[in-house]
PDB file of C-alpha atoms in Angstrom:
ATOM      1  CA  UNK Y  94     -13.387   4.408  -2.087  1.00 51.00           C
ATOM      2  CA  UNK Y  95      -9.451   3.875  -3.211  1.00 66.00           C
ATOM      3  CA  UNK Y  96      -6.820   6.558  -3.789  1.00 74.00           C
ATOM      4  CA  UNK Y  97      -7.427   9.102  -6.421  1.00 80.00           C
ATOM      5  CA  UNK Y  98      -5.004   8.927  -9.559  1.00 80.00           C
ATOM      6  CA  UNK Y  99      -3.468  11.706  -8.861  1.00 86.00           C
ATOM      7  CA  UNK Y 100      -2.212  10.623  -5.458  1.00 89.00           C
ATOM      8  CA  UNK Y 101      -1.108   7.072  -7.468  1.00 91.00           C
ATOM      9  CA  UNK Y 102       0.853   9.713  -9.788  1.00 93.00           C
ATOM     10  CA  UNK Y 103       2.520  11.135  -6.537  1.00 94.00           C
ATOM     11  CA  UNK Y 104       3.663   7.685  -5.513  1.00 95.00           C
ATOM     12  CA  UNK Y 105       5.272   6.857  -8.506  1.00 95.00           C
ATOM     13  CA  UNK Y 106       7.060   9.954  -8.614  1.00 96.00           C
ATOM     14  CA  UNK Y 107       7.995   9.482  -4.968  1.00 96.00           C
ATOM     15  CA  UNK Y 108       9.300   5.542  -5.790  1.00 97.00           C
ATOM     16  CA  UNK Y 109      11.747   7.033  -8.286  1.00 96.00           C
ATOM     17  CA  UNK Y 110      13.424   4.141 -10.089  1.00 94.00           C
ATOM     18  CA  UNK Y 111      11.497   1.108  -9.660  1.00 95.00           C
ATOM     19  CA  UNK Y 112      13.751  -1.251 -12.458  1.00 95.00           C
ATOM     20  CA  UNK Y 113      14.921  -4.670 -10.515  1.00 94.00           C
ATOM     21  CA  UNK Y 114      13.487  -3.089  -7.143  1.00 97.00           C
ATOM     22  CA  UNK Y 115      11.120  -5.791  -5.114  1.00 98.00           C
ATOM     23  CA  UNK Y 116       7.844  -3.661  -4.240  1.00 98.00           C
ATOM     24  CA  UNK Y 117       5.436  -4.186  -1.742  1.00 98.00           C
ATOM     25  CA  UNK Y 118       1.975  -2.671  -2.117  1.00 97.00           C
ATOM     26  CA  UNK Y 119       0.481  -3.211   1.433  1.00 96.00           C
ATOM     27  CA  UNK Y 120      -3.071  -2.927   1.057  1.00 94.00           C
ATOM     28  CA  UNK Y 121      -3.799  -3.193  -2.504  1.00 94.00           C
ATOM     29  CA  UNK Y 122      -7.210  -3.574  -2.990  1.00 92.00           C
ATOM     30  CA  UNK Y 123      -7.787  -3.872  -6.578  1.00 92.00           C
ATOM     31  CA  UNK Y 124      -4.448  -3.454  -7.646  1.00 94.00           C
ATOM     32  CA  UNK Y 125      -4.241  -0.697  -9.621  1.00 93.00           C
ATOM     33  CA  UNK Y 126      -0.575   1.012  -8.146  1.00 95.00           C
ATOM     34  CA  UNK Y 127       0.561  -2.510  -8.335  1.00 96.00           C
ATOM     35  CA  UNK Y 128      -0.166  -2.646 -11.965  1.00 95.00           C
ATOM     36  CA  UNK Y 129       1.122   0.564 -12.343  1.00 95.00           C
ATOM     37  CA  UNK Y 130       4.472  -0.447 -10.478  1.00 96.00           C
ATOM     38  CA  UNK Y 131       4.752  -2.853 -12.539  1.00 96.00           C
ATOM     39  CA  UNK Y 132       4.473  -1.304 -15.570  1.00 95.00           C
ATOM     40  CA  UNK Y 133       7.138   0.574 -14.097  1.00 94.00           C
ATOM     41  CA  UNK Y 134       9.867  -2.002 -14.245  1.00 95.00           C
ATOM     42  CA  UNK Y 135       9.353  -2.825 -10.657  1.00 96.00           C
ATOM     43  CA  UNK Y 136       8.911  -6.359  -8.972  1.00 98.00           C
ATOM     44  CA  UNK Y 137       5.871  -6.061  -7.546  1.00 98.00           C
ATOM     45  CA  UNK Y 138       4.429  -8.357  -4.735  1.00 98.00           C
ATOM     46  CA  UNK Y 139       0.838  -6.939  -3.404  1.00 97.00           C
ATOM     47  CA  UNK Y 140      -1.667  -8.328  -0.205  1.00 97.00           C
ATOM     48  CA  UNK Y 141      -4.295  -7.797   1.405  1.00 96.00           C
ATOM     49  CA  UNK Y 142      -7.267  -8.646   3.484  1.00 94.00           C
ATOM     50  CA  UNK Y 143      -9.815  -9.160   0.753  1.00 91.00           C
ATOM     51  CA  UNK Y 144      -8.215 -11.470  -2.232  1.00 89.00           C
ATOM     52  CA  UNK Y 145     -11.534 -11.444  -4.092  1.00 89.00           C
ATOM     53  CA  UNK Y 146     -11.068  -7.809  -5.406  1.00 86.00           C
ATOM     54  CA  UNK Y 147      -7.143  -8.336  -6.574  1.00 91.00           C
ATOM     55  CA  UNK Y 148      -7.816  -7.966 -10.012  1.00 86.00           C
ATOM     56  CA  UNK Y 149      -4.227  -8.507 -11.813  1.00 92.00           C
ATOM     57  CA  UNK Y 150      -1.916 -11.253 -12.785  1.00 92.00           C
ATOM     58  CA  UNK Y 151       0.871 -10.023  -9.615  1.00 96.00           C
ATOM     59  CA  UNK Y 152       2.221 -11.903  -7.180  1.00 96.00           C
ATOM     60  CA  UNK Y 153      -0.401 -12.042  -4.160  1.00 96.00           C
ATOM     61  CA  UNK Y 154      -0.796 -12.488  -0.608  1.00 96.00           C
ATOM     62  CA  UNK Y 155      -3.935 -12.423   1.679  1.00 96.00           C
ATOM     63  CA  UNK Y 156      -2.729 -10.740   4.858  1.00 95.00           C
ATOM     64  CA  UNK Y 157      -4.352  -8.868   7.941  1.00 96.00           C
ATOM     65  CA  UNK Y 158      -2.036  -5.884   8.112  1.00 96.00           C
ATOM     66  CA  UNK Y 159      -2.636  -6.045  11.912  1.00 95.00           C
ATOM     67  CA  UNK Y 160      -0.613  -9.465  12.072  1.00 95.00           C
ATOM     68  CA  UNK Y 161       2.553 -10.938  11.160  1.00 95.00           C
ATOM     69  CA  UNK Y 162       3.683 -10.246   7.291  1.00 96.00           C
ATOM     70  CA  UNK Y 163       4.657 -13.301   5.793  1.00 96.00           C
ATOM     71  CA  UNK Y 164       7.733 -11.971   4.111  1.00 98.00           C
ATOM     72  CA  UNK Y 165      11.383 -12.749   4.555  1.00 98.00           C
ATOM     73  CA  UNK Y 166      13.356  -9.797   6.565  1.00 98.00           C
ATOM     74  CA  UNK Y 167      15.287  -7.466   4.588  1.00 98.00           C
ATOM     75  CA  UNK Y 168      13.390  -8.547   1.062  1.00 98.00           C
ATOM     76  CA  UNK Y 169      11.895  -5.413   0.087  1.00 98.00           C
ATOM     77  CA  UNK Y 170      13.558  -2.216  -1.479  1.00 98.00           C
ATOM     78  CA  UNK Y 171      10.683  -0.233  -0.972  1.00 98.00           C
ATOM     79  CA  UNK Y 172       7.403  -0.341   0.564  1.00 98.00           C
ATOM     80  CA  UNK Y 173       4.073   1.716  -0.088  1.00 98.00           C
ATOM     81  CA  UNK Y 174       0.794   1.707   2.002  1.00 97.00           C
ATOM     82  CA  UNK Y 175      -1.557   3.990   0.137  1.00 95.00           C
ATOM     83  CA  UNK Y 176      -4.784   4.997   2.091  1.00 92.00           C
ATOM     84  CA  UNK Y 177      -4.711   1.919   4.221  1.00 92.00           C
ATOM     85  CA  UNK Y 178      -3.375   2.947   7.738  1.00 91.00           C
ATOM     86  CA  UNK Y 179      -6.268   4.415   9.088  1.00 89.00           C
ATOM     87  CA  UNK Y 180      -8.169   1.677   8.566  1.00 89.00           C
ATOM     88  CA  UNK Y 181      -6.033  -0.746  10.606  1.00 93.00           C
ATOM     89  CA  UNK Y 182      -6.679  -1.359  14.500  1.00 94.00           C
ATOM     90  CA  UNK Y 183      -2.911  -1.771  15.282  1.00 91.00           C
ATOM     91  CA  UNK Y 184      -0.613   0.117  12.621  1.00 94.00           C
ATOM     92  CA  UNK Y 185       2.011  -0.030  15.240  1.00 95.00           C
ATOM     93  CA  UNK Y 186       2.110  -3.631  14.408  1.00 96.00           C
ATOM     94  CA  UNK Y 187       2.263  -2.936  10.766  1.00 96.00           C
ATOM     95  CA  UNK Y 188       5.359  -0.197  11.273  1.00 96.00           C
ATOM     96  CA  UNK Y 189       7.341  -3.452  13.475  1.00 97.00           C
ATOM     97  CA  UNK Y 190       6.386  -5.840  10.973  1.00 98.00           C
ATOM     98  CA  UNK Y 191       7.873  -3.259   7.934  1.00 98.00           C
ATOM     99  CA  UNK Y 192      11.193  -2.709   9.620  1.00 98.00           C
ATOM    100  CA  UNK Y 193      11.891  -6.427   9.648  1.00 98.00           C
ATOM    101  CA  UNK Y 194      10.648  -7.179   5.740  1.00 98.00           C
ATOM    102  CA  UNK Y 195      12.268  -3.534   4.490  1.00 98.00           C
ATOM    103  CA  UNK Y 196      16.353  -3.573   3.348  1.00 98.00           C
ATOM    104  CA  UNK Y 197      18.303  -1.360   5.716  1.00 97.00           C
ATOM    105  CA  UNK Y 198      18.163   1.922   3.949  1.00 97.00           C
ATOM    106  CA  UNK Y 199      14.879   1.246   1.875  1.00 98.00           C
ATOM    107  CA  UNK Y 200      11.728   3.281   1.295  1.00 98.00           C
ATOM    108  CA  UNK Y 201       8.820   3.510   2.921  1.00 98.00           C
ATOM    109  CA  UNK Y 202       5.700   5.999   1.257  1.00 97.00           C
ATOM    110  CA  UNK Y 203       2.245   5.883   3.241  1.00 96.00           C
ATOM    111  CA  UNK Y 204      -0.523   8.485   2.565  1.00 94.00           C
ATOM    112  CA  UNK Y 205      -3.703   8.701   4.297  1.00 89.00           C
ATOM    113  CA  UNK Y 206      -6.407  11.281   3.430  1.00 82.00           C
ATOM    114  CA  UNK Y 207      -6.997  14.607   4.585  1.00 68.00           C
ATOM    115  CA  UNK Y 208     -10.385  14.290   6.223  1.00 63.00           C
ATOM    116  CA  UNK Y 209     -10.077  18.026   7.213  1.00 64.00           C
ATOM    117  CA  UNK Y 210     -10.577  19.332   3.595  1.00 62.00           C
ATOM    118  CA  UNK Y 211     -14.451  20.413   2.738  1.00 66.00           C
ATOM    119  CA  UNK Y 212     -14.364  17.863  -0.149  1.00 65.00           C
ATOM    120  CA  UNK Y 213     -13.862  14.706   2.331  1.00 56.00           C
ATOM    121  CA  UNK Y 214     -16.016  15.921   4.247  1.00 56.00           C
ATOM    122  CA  UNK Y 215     -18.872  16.184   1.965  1.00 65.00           C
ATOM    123  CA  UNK Y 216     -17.820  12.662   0.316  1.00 60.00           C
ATOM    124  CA  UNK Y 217     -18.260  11.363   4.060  1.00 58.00           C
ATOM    125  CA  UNK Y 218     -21.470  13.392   4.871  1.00 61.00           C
ATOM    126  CA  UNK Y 219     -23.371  11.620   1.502  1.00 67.00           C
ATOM    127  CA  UNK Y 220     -22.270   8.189   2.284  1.00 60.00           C
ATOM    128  CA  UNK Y 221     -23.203   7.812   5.894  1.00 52.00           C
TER     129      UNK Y 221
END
């Protein structure tokens, strides 16, 4: 289903600055916050499981979020996972592998959904 705008909005807003900062958009899908980022100012890398629906001209990477992250330690300034943990069978894994590719005082920003709300709910109940 993918993250509403409004929660892209709250990311960007979260990422403050993003000029000359290296980006990593765990879990892309499509790419939309990655071509937002970029927009940004920000150097934006992306991945992801499924490289078919990357749609964007950004630096790419198919990855299993549940294995190693092919990135050199301490490359990233910040880091965003936007509606991706709870889809991963290990996101222990994927908190180890972040503290190695993250800069020592960088920024991490993960969101999940809010199944608990009535309008998750009925979004699950009508696509079972």
């Amino acid at each position: 289903m993918g993250a509403s705008e409004g929660t892209y909005k709250k990311v960007i807003e979260l990422l403050g600055d993003l000029k000359g900062k290296r980006i990593l958009d765990c879990g892309s899908g499509k790419g939309r916050l990655a071509k937002i980022i970029k927009e940004e100012g920000g150097k934006i890398f992306a991945c992801d499981l499924n490289a078919r629906n990357f749609a964007f001209d950004i630096p790419f990477k198919k990855t299993d979020l549940n294995k190693t992250l092919d990135y050199p330690k301490n490359f990233f300034d910040k880091i965003v996972c936007v509606e991706i943990i709870e889809h991963l069978e290990n996101p222990f894994k994927l908190f180890r592998e972040i503290n190695k590719i993250l800069k020592k005082g960088g920024q991490l920003i993960i969101t999940t959904p809010n199944i608990e709300n009535i309008k998750s709910r009925l979004q699950f109940l009508f696509k079972v």
